[in-house]
Amino acid sequence: MASSFIKSIPFLLLLAIAKATDPDFMTDFVVPTNSTENGAIDGSFFSFTGLRNVVNSDYPQTFKVTKATSTKFPALDGQGVSYSFLQFPAGAISPPHTHPPLTELLLVLKGRLNVGLIDTNNKLYKQTLRAGDMFVFPKGLVHFQSNDDPKQPCVALSAFGSADAGTVSIPRNVFSSGIDDGILAKAFNIDVATIQKLKRGLAG
């Protein structure tokens, strides 16, 4: 019994990976459930104007992400692509996070941005990007972006290999998940008071 289960593990892993990516479909595009016929679809369905105000707005006070995903842009459903518009005021960061199991391709549009990723051997790869530079974050790897300039803002555009990026923020995922303070203290080899201080910082 156990032997047959073990033999089925590769298949189950492949099935899980397949279900974690955008599904293939047999039509030109996915018609939303509230549209009964293709005739109800016109050119506006394939257009997204949600970044107009963001692109022309003043810089925010904190790091801001504006997403063009299938939630807001239904034409992306099943297409395996999406965008995020990233605004970094001076000194802002996008904390360590991951997009399992997606690839991210980042393009800096303005300013400078320090980026880094950590592979599965815990090796850090980092780079300073200028306007026009690109950086790829391989599937599912933890990565970050940081505008270390104390005066100048930075703007970037990220493309994803899915209609929804599915971001998992490492600090919030760990410290806002409800894991017992004692377990976290042991895991990070620090005291419970420090863990509680970190949690309060994330709640602010």
C-alpha angles and dihedrals in degrees: 000000000000090000093056090048091052090050089053094054096089089053092047091050092051090048091051092049092048092051091048093063131064110287122242117242136197099229133073091254140346114269112216115248091244090060113073098188138030086238089073090062121087136167093285089067089067094047129084121196098171094109097055096091093039095052091051098039131102117265115276123241093240136027110294133191122197112190132207099197134144090271092067098021107043094184087074092065107122094000096104096228139096141156138225123197109213124202119190117185115203110301095007126139140196099222122231108293143148140218105213116232099354138104119230123204112195126198120190110220100178137008128001128301131191111214135179143175134197120218126212090269089060092250116149120223115189138173141175111233130200130197108300095024123120133204130188123216106201121229116300097346120141111251143160143198127213134184100207095176107113093208113023126071124223132214127197140171123219126199121200134201092234140054088247124036096209096207118204112196108211098210094047093040091055104034100033097044099089095250108157114267090231092056092048091048091054092044093053095034093236135111127274092247090061091049090052090049090053090050092051090051092055092047092056 
